[in-house]
mmCIF file of C-alpha atoms in Angstrom:
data_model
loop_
_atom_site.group_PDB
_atom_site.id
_atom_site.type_symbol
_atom_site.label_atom_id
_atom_site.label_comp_id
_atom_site.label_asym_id
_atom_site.label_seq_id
_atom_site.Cartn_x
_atom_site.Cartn_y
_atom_site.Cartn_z
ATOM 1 C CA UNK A 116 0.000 0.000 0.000
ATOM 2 C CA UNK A 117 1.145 3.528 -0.742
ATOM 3 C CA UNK A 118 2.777 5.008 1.983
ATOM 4 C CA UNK A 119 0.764 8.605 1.668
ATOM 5 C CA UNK A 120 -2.590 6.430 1.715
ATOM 6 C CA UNK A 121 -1.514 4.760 5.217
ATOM 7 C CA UNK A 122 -0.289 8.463 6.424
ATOM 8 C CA UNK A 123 -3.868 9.706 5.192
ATOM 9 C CA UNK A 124 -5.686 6.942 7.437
ATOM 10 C CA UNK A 125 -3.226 7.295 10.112
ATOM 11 C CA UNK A 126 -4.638 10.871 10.256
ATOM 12 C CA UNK A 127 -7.608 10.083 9.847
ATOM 13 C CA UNK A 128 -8.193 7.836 12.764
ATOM 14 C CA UNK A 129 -6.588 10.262 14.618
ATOM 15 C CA UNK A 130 -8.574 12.510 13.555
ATOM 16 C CA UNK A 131 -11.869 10.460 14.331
ATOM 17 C CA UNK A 132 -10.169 9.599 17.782
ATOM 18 C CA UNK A 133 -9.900 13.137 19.085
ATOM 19 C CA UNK A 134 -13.517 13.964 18.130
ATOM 20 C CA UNK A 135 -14.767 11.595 20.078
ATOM 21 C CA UNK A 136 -12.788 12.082 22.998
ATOM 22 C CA UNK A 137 -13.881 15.458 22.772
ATOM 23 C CA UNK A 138 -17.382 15.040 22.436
ATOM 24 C CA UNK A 139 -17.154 12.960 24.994
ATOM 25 C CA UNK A 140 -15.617 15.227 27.501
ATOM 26 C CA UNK A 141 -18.567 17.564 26.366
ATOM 27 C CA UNK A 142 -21.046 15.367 27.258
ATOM 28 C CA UNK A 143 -19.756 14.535 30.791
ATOM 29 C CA UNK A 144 -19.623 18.359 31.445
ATOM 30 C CA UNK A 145 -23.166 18.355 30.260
ATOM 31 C CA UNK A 146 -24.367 15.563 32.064
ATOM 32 C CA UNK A 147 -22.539 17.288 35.501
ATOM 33 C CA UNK A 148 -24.388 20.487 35.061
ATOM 34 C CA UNK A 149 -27.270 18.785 34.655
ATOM 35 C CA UNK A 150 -26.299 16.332 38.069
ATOM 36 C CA UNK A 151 -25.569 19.610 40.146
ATOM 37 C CA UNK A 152 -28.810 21.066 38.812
ATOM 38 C CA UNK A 153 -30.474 18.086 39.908
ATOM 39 C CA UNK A 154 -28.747 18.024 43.512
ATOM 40 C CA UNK A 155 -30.521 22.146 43.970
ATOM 41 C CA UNK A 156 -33.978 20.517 42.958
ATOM 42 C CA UNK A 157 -33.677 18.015 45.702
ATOM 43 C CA UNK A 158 -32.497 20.463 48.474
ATOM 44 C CA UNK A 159 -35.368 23.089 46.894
ATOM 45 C CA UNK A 160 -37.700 20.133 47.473
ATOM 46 C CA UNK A 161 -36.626 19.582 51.160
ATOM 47 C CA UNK A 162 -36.855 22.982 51.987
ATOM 48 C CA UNK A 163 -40.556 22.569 50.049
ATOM 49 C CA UNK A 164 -41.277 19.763 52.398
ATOM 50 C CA UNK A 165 -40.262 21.421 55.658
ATOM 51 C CA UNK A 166 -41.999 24.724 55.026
ATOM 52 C CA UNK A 167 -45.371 23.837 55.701
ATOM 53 C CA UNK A 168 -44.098 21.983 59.642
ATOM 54 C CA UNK A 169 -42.218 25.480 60.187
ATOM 55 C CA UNK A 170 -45.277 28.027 58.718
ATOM 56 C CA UNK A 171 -47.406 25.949 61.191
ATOM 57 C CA UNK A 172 -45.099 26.175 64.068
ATOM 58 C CA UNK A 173 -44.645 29.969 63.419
ATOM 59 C CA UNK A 174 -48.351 30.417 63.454
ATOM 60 C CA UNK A 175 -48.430 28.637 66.346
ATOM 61 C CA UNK A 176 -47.153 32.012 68.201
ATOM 62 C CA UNK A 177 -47.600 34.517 65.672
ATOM 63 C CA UNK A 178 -51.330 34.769 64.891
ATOM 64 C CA UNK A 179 -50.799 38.350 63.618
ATOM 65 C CA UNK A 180 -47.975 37.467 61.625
ATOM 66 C CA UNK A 181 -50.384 36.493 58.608
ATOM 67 C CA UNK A 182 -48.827 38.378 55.557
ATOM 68 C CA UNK A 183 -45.574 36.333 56.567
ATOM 69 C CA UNK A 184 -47.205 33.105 55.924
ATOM 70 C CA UNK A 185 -49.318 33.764 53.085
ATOM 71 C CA UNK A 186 -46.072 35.406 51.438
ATOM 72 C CA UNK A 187 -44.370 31.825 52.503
ATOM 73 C CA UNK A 188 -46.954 29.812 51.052
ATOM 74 C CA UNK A 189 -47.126 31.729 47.616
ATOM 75 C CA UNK A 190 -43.623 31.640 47.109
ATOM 76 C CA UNK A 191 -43.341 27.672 47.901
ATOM 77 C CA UNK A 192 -45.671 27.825 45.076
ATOM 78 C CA UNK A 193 -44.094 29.560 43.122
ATOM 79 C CA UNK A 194 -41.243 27.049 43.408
ATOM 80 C CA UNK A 195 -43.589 24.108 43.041
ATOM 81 C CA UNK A 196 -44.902 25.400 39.909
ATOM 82 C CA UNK A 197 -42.229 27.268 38.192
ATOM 83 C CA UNK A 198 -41.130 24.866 35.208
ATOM 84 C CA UNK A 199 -37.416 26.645 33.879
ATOM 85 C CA UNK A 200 -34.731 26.810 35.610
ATOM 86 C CA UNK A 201 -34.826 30.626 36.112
ATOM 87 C CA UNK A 202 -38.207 30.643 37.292
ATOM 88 C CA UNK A 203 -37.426 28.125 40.024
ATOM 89 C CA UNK A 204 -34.207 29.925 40.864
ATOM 90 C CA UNK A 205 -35.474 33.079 41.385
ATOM 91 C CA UNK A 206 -38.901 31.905 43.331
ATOM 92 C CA UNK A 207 -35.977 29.910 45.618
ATOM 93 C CA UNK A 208 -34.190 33.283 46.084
ATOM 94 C CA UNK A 209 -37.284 34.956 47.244
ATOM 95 C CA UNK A 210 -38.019 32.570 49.429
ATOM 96 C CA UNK A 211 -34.175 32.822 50.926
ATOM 97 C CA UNK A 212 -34.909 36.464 51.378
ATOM 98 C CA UNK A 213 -38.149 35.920 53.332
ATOM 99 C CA UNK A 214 -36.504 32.680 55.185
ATOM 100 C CA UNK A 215 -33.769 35.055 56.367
ATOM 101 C CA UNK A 216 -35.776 37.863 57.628
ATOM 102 C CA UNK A 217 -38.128 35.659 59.378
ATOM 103 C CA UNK A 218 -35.007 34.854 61.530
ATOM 104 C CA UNK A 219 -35.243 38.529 62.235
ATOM 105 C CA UNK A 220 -38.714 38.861 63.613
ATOM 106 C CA UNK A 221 -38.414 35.536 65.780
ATOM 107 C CA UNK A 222 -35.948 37.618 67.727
ATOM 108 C CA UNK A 223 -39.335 39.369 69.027
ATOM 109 C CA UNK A 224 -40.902 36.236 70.415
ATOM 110 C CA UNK A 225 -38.666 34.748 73.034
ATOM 111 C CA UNK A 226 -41.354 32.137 74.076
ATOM 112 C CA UNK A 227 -41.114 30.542 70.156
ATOM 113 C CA UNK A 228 -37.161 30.939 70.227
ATOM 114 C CA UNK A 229 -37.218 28.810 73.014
ATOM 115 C CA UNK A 230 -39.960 26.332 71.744
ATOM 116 C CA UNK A 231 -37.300 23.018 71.332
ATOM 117 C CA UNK A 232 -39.574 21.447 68.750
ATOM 118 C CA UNK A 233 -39.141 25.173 67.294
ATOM 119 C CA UNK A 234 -35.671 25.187 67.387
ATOM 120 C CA UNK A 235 -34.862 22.094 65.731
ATOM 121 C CA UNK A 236 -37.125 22.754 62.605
ATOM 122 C CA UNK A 237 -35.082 25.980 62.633
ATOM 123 C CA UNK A 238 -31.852 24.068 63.028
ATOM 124 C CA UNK A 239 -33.292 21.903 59.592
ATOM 125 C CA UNK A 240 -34.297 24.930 57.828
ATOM 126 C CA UNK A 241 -30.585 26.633 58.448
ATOM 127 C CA UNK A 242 -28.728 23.323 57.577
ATOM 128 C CA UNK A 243 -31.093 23.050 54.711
ATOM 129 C CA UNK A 244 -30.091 26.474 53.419
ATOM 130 C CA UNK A 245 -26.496 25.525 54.045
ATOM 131 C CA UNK A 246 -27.151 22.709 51.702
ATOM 132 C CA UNK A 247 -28.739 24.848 49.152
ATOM 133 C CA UNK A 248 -25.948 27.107 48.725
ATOM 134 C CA UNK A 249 -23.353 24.414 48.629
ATOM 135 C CA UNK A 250 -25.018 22.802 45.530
ATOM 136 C CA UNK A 251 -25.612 26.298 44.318
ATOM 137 C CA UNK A 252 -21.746 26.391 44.549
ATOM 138 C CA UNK A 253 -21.380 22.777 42.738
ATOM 139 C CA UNK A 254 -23.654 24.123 39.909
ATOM 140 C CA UNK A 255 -21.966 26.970 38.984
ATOM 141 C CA UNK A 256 -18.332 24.903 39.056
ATOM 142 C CA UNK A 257 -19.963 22.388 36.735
ATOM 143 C CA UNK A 258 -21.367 25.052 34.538
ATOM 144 C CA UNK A 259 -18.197 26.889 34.320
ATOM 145 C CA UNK A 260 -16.152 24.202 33.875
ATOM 146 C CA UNK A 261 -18.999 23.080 30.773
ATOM 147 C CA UNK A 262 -18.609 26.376 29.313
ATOM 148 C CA UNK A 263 -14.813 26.392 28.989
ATOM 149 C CA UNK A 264 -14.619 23.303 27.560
ATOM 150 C CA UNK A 265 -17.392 24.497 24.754
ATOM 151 C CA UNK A 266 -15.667 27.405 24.153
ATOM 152 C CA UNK A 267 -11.821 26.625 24.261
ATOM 153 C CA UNK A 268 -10.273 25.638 20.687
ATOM 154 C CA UNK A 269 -10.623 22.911 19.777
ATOM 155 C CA UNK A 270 -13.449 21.531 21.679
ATOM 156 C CA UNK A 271 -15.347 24.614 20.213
ATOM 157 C CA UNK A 272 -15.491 23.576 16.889
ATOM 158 C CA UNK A 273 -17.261 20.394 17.999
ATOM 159 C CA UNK A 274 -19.283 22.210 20.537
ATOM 160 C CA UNK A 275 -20.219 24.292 17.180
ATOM 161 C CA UNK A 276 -21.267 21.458 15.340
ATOM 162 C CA UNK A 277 -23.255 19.863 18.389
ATOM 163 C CA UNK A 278 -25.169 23.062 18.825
ATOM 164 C CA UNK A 279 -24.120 23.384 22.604
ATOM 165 C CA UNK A 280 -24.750 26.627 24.108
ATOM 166 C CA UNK A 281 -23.383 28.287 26.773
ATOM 167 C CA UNK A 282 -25.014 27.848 30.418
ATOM 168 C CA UNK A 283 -25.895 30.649 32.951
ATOM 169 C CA UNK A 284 -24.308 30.722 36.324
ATOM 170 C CA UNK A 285 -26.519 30.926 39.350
ATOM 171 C CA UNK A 286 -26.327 34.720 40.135
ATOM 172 C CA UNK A 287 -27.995 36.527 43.256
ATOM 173 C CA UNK A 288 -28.348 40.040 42.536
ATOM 174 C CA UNK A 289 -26.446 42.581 44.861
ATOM 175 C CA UNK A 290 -30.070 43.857 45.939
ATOM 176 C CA UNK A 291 -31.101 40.445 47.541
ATOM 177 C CA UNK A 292 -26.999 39.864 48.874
ATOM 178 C CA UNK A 293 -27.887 42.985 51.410
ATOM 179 C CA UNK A 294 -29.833 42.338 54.673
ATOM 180 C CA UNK A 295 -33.531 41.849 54.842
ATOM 181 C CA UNK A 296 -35.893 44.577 56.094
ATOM 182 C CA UNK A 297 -38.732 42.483 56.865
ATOM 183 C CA UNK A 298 -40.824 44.766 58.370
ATOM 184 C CA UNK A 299 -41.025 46.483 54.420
ATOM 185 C CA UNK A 300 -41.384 42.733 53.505
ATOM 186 C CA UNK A 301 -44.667 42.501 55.487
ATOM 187 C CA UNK A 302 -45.995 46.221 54.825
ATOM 188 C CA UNK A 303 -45.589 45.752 50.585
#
């Protein structure tokens, strides 16, 4: 066989063999953006099921605290129903705002601070938070290191051809990073 044939295969293969190495390293980014993505729906859904044991406890002491709990319940919701990404990101954030200024007012109502049943759901909701922002954390890793690898040459030119698209990093807005005024919460 010619010599310039076997060089033209050689490449060839090689060729072939770095594709799919590459599309494969594109797919397990994928496919880890997609895991950490999962991981926040699970820890948004445990926070989902521990609302309604911590609105009840709350009301418990706080009869005239209505607004509170109606604002709770519409944004759990919100987080039930919301079907994108986005949507269920930022009903989660607005429920982390009102979840962190209800911290605020219990300082106000030293017989439910001391409630023990009280302060372990509040102990759950805190760790559960903790949670959330960890695999908010593992998200945005994955996604960044998916979007380097779709962008850098020459996985790029594959990502081209696959269509991928770049993914958006979890973002909260410097507005909701600032302390909550709950009090304007409740009045709005």
């Amino acid at each position: 066989m010619n010599t310039s044939i076997l060089v033209f295969l050689a490449i060839t293969v090689l060729v072939a063999i770095f594709t799919i190495i590459i599309n494969n390293k594109i797919i397990f980014k994928k496919n880890q953006v997609d895991q950490a993505y999962g991981s926040i729906e699970i820890y948004l859904k445990k926070r989902f099921d521990l609302l309604p044991n911590l609105a009840a406890m709350v009301k418990k002491y706080m009869e005239h605290e209505k607004e509170i709990l109606l604002k709770v319940t519409e944004l759990r919701s919100l987080v039930e129903s919301a079907i994108d990404q986005k949507e269920k990101i930022q009903a989660s954030n607005e429920l982390t705002k009102i979840l962190g200024g209800l911290s605020i007012t219990l300082e106000n109502y030293p017989e439910l601070k001391a409630d023990k049943q009280f302060l372990h759901l509040q102990y759950e909701v805190s760790e559960m938070e903790d949670q959330i922002s960890a695999a908010r954390r593992a998200f945005n890793a994955a996604v960044v290191q998916y979007n380097n690898q779709i962008q850098m040459f020459p996985s790029s030119l594959i990502a081209g051809i696959r269509k991928d698209e770049k993914k958006l990093l979890l973002e909260i807005p410097i507005s909701d990073q600032k302390e909550v005024n709950l009090n304007q919460l409740l009045n709005s």
